[in-house]
Tab-separated table of C-alpha atoms and ligand atoms in Angstrom:
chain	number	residue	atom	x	y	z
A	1	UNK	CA	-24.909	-24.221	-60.380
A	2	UNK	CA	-28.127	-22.457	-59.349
A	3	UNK	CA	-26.892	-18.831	-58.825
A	4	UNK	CA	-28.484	-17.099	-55.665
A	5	UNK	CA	-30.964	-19.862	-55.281
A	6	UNK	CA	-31.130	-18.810	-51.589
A	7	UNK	CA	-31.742	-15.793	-52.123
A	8	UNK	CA	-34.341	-15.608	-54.456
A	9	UNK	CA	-35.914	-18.366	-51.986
A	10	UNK	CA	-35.868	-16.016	-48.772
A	11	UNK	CA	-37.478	-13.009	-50.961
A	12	UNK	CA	-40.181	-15.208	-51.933
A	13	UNK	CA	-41.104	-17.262	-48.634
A	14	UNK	CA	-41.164	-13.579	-46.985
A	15	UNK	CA	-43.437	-12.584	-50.143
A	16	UNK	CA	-45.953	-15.302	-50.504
A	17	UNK	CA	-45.493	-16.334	-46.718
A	18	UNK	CA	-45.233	-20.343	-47.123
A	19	UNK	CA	-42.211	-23.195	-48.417
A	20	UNK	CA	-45.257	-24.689	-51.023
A	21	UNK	CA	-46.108	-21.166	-52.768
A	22	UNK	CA	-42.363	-20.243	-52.304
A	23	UNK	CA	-40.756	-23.225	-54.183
A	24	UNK	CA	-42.908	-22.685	-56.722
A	25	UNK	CA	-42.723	-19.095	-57.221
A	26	UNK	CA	-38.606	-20.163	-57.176
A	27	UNK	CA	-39.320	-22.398	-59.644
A	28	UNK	CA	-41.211	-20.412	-61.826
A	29	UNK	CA	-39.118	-17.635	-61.961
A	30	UNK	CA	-35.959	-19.697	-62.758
A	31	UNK	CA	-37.397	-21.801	-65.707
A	32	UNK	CA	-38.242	-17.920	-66.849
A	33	UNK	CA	-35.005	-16.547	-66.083
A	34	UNK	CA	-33.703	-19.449	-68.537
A	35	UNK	CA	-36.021	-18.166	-71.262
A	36	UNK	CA	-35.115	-15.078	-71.189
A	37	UNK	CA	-31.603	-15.196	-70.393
A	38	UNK	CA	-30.988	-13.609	-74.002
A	39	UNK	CA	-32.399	-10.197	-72.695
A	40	UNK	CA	-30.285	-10.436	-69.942
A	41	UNK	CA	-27.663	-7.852	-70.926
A	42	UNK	CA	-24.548	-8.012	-67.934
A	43	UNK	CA	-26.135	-5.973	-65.139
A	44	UNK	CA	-25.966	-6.853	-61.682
A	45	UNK	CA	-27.053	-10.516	-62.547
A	46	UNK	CA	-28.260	-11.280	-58.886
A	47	UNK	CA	-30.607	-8.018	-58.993
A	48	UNK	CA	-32.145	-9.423	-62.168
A	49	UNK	CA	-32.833	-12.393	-61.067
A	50	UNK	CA	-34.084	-11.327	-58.004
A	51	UNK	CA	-36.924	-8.797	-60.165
A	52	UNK	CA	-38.091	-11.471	-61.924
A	53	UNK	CA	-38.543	-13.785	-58.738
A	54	UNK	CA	-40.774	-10.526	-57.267
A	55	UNK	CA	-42.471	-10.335	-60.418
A	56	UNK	CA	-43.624	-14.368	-59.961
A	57	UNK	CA	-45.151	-13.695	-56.589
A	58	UNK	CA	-46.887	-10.624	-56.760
A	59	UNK	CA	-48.419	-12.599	-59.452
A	60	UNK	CA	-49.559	-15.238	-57.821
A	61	UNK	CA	-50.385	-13.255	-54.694
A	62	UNK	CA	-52.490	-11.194	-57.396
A	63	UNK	CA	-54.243	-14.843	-57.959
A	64	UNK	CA	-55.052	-15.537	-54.545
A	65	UNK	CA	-56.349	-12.031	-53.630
A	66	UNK	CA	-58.529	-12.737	-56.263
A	67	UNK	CA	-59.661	-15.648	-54.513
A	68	UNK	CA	-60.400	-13.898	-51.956
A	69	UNK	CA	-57.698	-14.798	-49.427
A	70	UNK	CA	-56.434	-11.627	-47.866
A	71	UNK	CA	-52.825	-12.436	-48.072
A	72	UNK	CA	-51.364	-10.877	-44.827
A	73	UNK	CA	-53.926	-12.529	-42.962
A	74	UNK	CA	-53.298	-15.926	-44.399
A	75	UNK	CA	-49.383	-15.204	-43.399
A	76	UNK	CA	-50.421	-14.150	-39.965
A	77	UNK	CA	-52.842	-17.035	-39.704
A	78	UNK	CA	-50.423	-19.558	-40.892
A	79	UNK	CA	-47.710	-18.291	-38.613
A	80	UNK	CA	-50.041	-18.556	-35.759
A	81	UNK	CA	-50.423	-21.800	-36.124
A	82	UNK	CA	-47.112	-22.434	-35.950
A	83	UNK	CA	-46.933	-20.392	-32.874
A	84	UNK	CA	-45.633	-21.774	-29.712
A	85	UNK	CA	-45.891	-20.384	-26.085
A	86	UNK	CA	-43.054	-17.788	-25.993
A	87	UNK	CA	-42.888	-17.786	-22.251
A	88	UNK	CA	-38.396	-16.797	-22.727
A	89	UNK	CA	-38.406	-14.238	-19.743
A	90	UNK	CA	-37.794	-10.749	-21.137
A	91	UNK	CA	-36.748	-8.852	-18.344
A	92	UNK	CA	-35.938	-5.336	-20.207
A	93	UNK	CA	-39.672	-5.946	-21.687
A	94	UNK	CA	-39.409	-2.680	-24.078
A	95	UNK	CA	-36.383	-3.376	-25.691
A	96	UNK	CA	-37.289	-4.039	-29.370
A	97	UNK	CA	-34.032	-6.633	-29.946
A	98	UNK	CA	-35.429	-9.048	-26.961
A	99	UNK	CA	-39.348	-9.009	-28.566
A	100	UNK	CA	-39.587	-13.233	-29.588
A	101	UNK	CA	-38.639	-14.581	-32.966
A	102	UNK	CA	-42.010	-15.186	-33.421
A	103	UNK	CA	-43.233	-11.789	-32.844
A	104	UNK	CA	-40.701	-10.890	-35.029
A	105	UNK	CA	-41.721	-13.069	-37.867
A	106	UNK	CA	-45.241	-12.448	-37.256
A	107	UNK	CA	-45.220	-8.803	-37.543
A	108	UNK	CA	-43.022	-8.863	-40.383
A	109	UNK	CA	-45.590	-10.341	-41.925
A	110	UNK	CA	-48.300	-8.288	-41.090
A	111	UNK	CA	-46.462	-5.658	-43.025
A	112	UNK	CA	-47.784	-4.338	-46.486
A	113	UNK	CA	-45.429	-6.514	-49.168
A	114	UNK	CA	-43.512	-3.372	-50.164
A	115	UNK	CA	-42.243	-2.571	-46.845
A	116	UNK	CA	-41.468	-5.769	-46.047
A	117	UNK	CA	-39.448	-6.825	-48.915
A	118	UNK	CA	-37.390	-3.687	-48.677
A	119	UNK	CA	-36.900	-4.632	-44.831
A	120	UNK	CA	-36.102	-8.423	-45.998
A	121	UNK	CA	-33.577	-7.352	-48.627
A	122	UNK	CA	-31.872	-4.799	-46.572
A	123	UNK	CA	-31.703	-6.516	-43.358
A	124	UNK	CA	-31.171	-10.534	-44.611
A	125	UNK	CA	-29.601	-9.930	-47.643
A	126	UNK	CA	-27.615	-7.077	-47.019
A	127	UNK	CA	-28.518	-5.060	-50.264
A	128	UNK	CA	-28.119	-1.299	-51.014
A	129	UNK	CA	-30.691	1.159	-52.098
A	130	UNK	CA	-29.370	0.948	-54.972
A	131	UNK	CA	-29.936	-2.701	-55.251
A	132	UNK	CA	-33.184	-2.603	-53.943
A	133	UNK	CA	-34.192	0.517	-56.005
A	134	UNK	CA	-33.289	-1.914	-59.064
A	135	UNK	CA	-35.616	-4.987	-57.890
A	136	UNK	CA	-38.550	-3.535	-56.844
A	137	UNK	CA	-38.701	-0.627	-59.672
A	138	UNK	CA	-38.833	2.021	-57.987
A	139	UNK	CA	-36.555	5.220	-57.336
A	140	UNK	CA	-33.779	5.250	-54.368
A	141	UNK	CA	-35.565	7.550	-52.813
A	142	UNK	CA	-38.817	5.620	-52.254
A	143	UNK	CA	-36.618	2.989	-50.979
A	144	UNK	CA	-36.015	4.860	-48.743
A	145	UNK	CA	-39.068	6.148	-47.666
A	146	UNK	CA	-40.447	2.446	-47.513
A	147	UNK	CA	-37.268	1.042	-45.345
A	148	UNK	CA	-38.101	4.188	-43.088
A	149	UNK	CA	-41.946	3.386	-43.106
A	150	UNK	CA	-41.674	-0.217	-42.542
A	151	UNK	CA	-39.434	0.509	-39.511
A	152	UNK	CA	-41.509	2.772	-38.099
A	153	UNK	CA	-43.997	0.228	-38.314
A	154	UNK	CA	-42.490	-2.706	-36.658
A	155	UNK	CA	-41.182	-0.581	-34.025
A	156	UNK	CA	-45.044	0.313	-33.172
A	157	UNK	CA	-46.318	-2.970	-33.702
A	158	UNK	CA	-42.668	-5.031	-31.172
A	159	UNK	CA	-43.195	-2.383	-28.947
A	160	UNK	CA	-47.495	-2.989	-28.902
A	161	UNK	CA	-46.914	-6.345	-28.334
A	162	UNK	CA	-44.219	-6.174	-25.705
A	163	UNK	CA	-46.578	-3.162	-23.464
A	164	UNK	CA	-49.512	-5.752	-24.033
A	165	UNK	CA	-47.168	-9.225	-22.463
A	166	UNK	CA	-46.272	-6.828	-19.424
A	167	UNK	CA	-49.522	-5.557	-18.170
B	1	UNK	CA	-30.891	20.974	-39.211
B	2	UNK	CA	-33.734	20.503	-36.830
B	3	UNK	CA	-35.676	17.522	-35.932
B	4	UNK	CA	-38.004	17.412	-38.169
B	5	UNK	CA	-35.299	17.789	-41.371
B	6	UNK	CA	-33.441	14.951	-38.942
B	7	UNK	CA	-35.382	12.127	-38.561
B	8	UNK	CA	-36.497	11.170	-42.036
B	9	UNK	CA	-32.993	10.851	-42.454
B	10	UNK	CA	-31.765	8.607	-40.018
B	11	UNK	CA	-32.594	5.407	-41.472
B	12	UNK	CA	-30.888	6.007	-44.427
B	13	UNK	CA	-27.917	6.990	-41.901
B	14	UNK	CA	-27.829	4.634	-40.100
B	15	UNK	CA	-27.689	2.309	-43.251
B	16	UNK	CA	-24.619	4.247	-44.007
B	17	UNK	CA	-26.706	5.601	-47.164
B	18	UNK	CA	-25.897	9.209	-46.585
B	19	UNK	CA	-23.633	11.619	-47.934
B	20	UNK	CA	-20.765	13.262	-45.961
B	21	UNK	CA	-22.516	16.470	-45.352
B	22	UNK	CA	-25.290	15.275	-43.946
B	23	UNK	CA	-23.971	12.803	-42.075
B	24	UNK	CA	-22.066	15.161	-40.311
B	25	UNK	CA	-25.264	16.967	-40.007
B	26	UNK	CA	-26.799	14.189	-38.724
B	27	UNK	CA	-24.085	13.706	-36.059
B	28	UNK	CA	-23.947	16.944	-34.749
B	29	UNK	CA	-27.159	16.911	-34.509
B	30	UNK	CA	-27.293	13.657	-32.449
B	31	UNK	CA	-24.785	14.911	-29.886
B	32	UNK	CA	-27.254	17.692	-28.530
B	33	UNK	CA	-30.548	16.008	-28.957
B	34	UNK	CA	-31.307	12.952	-27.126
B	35	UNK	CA	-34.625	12.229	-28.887
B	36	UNK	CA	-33.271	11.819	-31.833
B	37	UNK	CA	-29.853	10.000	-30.391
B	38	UNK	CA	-33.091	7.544	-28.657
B	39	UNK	CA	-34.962	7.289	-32.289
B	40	UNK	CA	-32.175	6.435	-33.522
B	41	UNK	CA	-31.219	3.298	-31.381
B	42	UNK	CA	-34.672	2.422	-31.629
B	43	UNK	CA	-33.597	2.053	-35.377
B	44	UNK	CA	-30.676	0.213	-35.020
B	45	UNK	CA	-32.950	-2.133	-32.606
B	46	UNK	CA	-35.272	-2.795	-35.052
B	47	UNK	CA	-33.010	-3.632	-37.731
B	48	UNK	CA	-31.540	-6.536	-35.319
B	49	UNK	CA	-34.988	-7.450	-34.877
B	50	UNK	CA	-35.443	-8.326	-38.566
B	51	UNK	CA	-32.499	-10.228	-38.894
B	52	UNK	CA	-33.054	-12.150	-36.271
B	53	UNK	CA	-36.502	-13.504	-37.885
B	54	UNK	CA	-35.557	-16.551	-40.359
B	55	UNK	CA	-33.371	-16.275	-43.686
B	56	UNK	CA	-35.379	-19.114	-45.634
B	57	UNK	CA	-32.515	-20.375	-46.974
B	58	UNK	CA	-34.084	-23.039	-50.424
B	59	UNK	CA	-34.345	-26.881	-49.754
B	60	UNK	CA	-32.381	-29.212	-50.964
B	61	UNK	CA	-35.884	-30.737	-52.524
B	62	UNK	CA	-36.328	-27.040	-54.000
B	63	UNK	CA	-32.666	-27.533	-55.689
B	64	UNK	CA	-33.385	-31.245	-57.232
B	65	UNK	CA	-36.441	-29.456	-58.626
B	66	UNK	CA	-34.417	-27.153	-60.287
B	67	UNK	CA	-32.094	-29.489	-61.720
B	68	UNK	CA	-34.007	-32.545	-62.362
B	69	UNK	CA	-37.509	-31.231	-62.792
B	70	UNK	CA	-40.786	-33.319	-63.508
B	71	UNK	CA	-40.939	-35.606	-66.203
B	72	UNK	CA	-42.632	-34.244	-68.490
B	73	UNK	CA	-40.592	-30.900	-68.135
B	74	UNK	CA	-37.670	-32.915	-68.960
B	75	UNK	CA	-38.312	-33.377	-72.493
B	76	UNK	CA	-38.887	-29.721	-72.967
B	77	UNK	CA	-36.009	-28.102	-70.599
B	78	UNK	CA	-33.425	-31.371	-71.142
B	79	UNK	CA	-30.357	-30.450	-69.854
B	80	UNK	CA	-31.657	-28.082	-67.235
B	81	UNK	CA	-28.245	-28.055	-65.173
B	82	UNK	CA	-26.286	-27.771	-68.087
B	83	UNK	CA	-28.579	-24.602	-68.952
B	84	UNK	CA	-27.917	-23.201	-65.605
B	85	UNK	CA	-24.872	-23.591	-66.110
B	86	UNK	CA	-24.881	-21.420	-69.093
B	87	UNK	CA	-26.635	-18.700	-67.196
B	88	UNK	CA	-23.772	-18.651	-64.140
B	89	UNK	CA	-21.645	-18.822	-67.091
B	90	UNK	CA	-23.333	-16.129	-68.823
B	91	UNK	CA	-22.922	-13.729	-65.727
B	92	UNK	CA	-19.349	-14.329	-65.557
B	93	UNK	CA	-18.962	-13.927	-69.438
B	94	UNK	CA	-20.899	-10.396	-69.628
B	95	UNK	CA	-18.063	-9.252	-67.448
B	96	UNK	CA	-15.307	-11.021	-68.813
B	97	UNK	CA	-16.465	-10.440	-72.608
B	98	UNK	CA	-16.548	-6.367	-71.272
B	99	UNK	CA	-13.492	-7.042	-69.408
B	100	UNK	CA	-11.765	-7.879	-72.710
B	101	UNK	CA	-13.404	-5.211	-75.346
B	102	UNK	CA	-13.904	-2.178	-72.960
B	103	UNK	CA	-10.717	-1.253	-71.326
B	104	UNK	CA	-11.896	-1.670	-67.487
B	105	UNK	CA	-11.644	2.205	-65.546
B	106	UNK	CA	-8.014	2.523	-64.264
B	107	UNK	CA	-8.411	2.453	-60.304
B	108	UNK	CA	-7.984	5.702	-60.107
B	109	UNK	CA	-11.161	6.498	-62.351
B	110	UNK	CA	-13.298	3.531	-61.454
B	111	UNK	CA	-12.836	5.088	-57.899
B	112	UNK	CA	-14.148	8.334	-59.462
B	113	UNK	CA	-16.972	7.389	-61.420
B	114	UNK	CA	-18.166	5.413	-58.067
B	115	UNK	CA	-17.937	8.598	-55.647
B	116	UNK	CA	-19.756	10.524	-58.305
B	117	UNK	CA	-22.482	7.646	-58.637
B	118	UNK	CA	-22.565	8.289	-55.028
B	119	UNK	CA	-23.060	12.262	-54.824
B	120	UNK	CA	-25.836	11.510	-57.797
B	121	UNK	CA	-27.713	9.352	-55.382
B	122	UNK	CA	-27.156	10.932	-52.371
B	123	UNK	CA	-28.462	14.455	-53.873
B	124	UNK	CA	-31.536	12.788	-54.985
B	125	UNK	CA	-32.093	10.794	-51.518
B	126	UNK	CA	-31.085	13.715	-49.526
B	127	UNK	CA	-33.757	15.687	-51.016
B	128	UNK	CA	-30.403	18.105	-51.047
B	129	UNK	CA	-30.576	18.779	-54.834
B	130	UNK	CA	-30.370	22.308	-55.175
B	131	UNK	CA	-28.786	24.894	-53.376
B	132	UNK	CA	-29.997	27.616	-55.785
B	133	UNK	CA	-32.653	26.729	-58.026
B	134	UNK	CA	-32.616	28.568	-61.618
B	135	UNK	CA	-33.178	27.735	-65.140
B	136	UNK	CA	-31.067	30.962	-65.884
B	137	UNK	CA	-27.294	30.568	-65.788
B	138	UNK	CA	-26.776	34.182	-65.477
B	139	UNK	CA	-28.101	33.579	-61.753
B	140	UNK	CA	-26.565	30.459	-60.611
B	141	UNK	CA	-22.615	31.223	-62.185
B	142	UNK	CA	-22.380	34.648	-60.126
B	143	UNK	CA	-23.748	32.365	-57.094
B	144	UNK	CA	-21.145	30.010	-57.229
B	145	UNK	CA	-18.196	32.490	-57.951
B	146	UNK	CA	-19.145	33.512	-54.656
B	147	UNK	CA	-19.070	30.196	-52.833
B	148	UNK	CA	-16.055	28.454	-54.965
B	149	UNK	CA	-12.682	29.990	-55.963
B	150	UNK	CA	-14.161	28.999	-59.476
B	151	UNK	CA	-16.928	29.769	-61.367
B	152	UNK	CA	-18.124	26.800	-64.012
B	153	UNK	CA	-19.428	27.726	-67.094
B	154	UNK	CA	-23.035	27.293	-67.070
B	155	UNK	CA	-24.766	26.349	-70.578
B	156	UNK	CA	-28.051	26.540	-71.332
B	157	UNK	CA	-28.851	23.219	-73.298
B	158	UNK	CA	-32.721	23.313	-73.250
B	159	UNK	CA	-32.940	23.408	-76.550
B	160	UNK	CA	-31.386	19.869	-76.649
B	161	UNK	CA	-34.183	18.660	-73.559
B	162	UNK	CA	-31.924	19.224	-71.037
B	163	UNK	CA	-33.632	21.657	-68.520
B	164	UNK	CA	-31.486	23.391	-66.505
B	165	UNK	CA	-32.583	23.025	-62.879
B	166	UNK	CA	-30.531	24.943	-60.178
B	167	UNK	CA	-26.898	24.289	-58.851
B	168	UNK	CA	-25.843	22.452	-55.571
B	169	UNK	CA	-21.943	22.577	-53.465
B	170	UNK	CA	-21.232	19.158	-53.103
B	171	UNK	CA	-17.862	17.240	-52.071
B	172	UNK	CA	-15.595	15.362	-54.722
B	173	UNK	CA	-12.005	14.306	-53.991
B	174	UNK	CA	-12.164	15.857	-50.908
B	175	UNK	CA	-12.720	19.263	-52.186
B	176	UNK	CA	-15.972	21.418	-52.844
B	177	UNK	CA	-16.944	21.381	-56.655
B	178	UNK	CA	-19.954	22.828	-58.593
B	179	UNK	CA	-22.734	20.751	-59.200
B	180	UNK	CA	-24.907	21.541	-62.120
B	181	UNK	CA	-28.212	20.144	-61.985
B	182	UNK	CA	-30.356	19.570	-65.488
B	183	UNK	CA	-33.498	17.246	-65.702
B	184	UNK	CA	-34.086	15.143	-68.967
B	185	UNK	CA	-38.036	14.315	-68.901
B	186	UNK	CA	-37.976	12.242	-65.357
B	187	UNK	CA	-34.622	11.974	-65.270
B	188	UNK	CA	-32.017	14.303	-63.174
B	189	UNK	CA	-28.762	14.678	-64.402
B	190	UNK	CA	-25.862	15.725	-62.154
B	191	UNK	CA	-22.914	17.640	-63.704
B	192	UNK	CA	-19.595	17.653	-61.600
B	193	UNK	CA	-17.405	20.449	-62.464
B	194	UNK	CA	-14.025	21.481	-60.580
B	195	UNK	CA	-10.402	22.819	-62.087
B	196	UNK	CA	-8.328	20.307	-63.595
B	197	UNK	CA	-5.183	21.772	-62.146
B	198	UNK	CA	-1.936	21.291	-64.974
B	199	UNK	CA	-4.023	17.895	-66.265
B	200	UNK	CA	-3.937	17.994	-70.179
B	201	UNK	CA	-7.295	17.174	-71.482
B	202	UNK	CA	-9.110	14.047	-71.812
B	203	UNK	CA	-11.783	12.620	-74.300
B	204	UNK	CA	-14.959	11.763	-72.489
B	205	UNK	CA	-15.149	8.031	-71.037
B	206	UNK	CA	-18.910	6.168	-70.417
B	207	UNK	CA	-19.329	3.514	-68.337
B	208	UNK	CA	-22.375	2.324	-66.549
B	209	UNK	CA	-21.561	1.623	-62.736
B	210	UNK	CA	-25.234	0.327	-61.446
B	211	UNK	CA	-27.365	1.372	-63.660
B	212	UNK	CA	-25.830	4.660	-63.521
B	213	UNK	CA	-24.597	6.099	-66.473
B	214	UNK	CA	-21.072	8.389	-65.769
B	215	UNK	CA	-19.829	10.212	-68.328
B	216	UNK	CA	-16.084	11.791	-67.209
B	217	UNK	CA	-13.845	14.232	-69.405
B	218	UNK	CA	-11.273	17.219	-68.961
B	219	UNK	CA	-11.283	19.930	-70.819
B	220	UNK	CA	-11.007	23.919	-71.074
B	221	UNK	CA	-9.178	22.972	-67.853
B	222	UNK	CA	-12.009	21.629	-65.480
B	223	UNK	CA	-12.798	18.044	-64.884
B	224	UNK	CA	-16.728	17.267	-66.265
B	225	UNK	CA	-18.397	14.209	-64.555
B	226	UNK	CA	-21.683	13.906	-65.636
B	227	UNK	CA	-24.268	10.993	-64.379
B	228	UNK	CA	-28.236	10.039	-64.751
B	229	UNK	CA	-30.105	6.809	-64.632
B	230	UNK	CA	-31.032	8.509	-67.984
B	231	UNK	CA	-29.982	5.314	-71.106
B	232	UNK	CA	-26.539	5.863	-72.317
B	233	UNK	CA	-28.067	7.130	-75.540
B	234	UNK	CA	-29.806	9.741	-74.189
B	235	UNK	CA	-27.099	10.968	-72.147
B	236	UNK	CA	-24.981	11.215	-74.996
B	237	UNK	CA	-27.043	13.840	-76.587
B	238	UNK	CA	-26.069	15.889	-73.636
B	239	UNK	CA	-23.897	18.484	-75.536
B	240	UNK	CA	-22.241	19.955	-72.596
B	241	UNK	CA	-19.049	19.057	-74.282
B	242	UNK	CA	-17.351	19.123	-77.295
B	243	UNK	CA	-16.768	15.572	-77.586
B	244	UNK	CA	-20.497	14.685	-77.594
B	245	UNK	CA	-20.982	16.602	-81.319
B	246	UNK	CA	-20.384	13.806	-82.868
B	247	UNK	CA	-21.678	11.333	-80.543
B	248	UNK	CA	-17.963	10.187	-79.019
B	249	UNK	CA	-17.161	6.674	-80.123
B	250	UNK	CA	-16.345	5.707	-76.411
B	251	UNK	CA	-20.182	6.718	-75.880
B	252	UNK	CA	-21.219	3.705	-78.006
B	253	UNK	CA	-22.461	0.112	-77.492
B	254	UNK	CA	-21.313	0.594	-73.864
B	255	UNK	CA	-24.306	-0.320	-71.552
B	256	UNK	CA	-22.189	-3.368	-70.848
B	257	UNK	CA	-19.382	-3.044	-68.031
B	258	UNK	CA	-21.079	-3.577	-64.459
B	259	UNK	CA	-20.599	-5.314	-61.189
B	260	UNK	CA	-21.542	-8.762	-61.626
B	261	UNK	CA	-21.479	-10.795	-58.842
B	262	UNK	CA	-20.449	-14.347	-60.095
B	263	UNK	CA	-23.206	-17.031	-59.150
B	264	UNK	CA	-22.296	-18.169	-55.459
B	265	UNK	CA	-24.402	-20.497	-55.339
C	301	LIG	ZN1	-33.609	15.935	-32.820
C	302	LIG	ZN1	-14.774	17.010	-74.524
């Protein structure tokens, strides 16, 4: 009876870029989401929650920059360590859908939050501009200027990385 | 449309974000250029990339937290499951309780009020807002009687904060209609006007479709759709109509009928 628990978990691992950070974020955000369920008034429920979940982590991530631990780094770092030789042969070496998971994941996180959460909620969960417009508080427009940003982007950064394996 | 108009656009394309008019824009434009046809699969690329990176989906550890959390949190959150389920509940009941006290759109409107939640979006995404741009309605009626087989009456409702803006030709119920465009502060507000052929009128009906608020009525013989992100108050004081002075009762306490998704999880 946790309503889209997974959800809310994939926005924040991509947000504050490990399971600890992200659980608690989840956490957080639901015990507030119970609070404040009165001031909930029958929008798009999942979009609500969703906002408030954002809200948690850019707080925390507001903490730890504070800290001074340059978040994208950290994400980079961490995912680096979890790196493992990608040797998977990758014959047409420019084509962006063949660059490794890992790359993937890795430059994903390399991107500034704002693109990437518009990339994770349009591409994993499958939400309109609309939808996204709603979470992250900003007009449809600048969604789409983000989505089109943060592609741009990762297209540079896959098709860096790919030129780089082959020579 | 060149290029440069082109590929800001195609993203929002490709995520099937666009209106009609540009799509087809979009498409013929594709067909002679291959740089674009190439940025565009680069695009669609990309966005298999990202999905193919992880969807974190929560642990189960993450759920027992949820539902049976620390101690200490116990005494202060008790039945935490049996709150949650008040809150799946509680999505399900906002619709249902609207369900029952606001009679849902007929299909035929609901289908209506979504199309011209659509156009709204798409003219402000497009950055296709206006086609002529005037606050003065003597200009932008005569431009329209010469691109319709209509002419909507234009009113100048400044006084009431709505600025008049310009007017666009955009695509309802697969005909061209008027498109009268007024800004509120921030906020844009699309009016829809086209003739109502032989339809008697209609008192104006509000419902909020995402966060949208669409306003529909028939009258003097045209159908009116108006429809802002602007509160459903502050669209009501839109006097385009007679059936906003008074305030129409349908206009009232009605920021509640939306899409809910019930709690999947
Ligand atoms: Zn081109
Ligand atoms: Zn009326």
């Amino acid at each position: 009876m946790l309503p889209h628990l997974d959800s809310a978990h994939n926005l924040a691992r991509w947000l504050v870029g490990n399971e600890q950070d992200a659980e608690d974020a989840v956490q957080d955000s639901y015990l507030r989401a119970l609070t404040y369920f009165d001031s909930f008034h029958g929008e798009d429920g999942r979009a609500w929650l969703l906002a408030i979940v954002r809200h948690t982590c850019y707080a925390q991530l507001r903490k730890k920059v504070q800290h001074g631990l340059q978040h994208s780094e950290a994400l980079a770092a961490s995912l680096e360590l979890e790196m493992v030789e990608d040797h998977s042969p990758d014959p047409e070496a420019l084509a962006l859908r063949n660059s490794s998971r890992i790359a993937i994941e890795r430059a994903l996180a390399q991107l500034p939050p704002e693109f990437r959460e518009a990339l994770v909620l349009r591409e994993m969960e499958g939400m309109s501009y609309r939808e996204i417009a709603r979470i992250t508080d900003v007009p449809v427009g600048t969604v789409m200027s983000r989505l089109a940003r943060g592609r741009k982007r990762l297209q540079d950064m896959l098709t860096a990385k790919v030129r780089k394996e082959t020579t | 449309m060149n290029c440069r108009e082109v590929e800001p656009l195609l993203g929002a394309y490709l995520d099937g974000e666009l209106d009609l008019l540009h799509s087809l824009d979009i498409e013929a434009h594709l067909g002679r250029c291959e740089l674009c046809a190439k940025s565009l699969e680069e695009l669609r690329q990309t966005g298999f990339a990202v999905s193919a990176a992880p969807r974190y989906r929560a642990s189960k550890q993450l759920r027992a937290r949820l539902v049976h959390p620390a101690s200490e949190q116990r005494r202060v959150f008790a039945p935490v499951n049996l709150r949650w389920a008040a809150v799946a509940a509680g999505f399900l009941l906002a619709a249902v309780t609207v369900w029952k006290f606001v009679p849902p759109p007929d299909q035929a409107t609901g289908r209506m009020e979504r199309s011209v939640v659509d156009n709204h979006v798409r003219s402000l995404l497009a950055n296709h807002l206006l086609d002529v741009q005037s606050a003065d309605r003597q200009t932008i009626q005569p431009w329209f009687s010469g691109k319709l087989d209509y002419a909507p009456e234009v009113e100048d409702i400044s006084a009431h904060g709505f600025r008049l803006l310009g007017g666009r030709l955009d695509y309802l119920e697969g005909r061209p209609v008027a498109a009268l465009v007024y800004q509120r502060a921030q906020h844009v507000v699309n009016v829809f006007v086209w003739p109502a052929t032989g339809q008697p009128d209609r008192p104006a009906q509000a419902h909020s479709v995402e966060g949208y608020q669409v306003v529909g009525w028939r009258a003097k013989g045209m159908n009116w759709w108006a429809v802002s992100d602007l509160s459903p108050a502050s669209l009501e004081e839109m006097p385009l109509c007679p059936c906003f002075m008074p305030p129409h009762p349908a206009l009232q306490a009605r920021n509640l009928r939306n899409i809910i998704r019930p709690a999947s999880d």
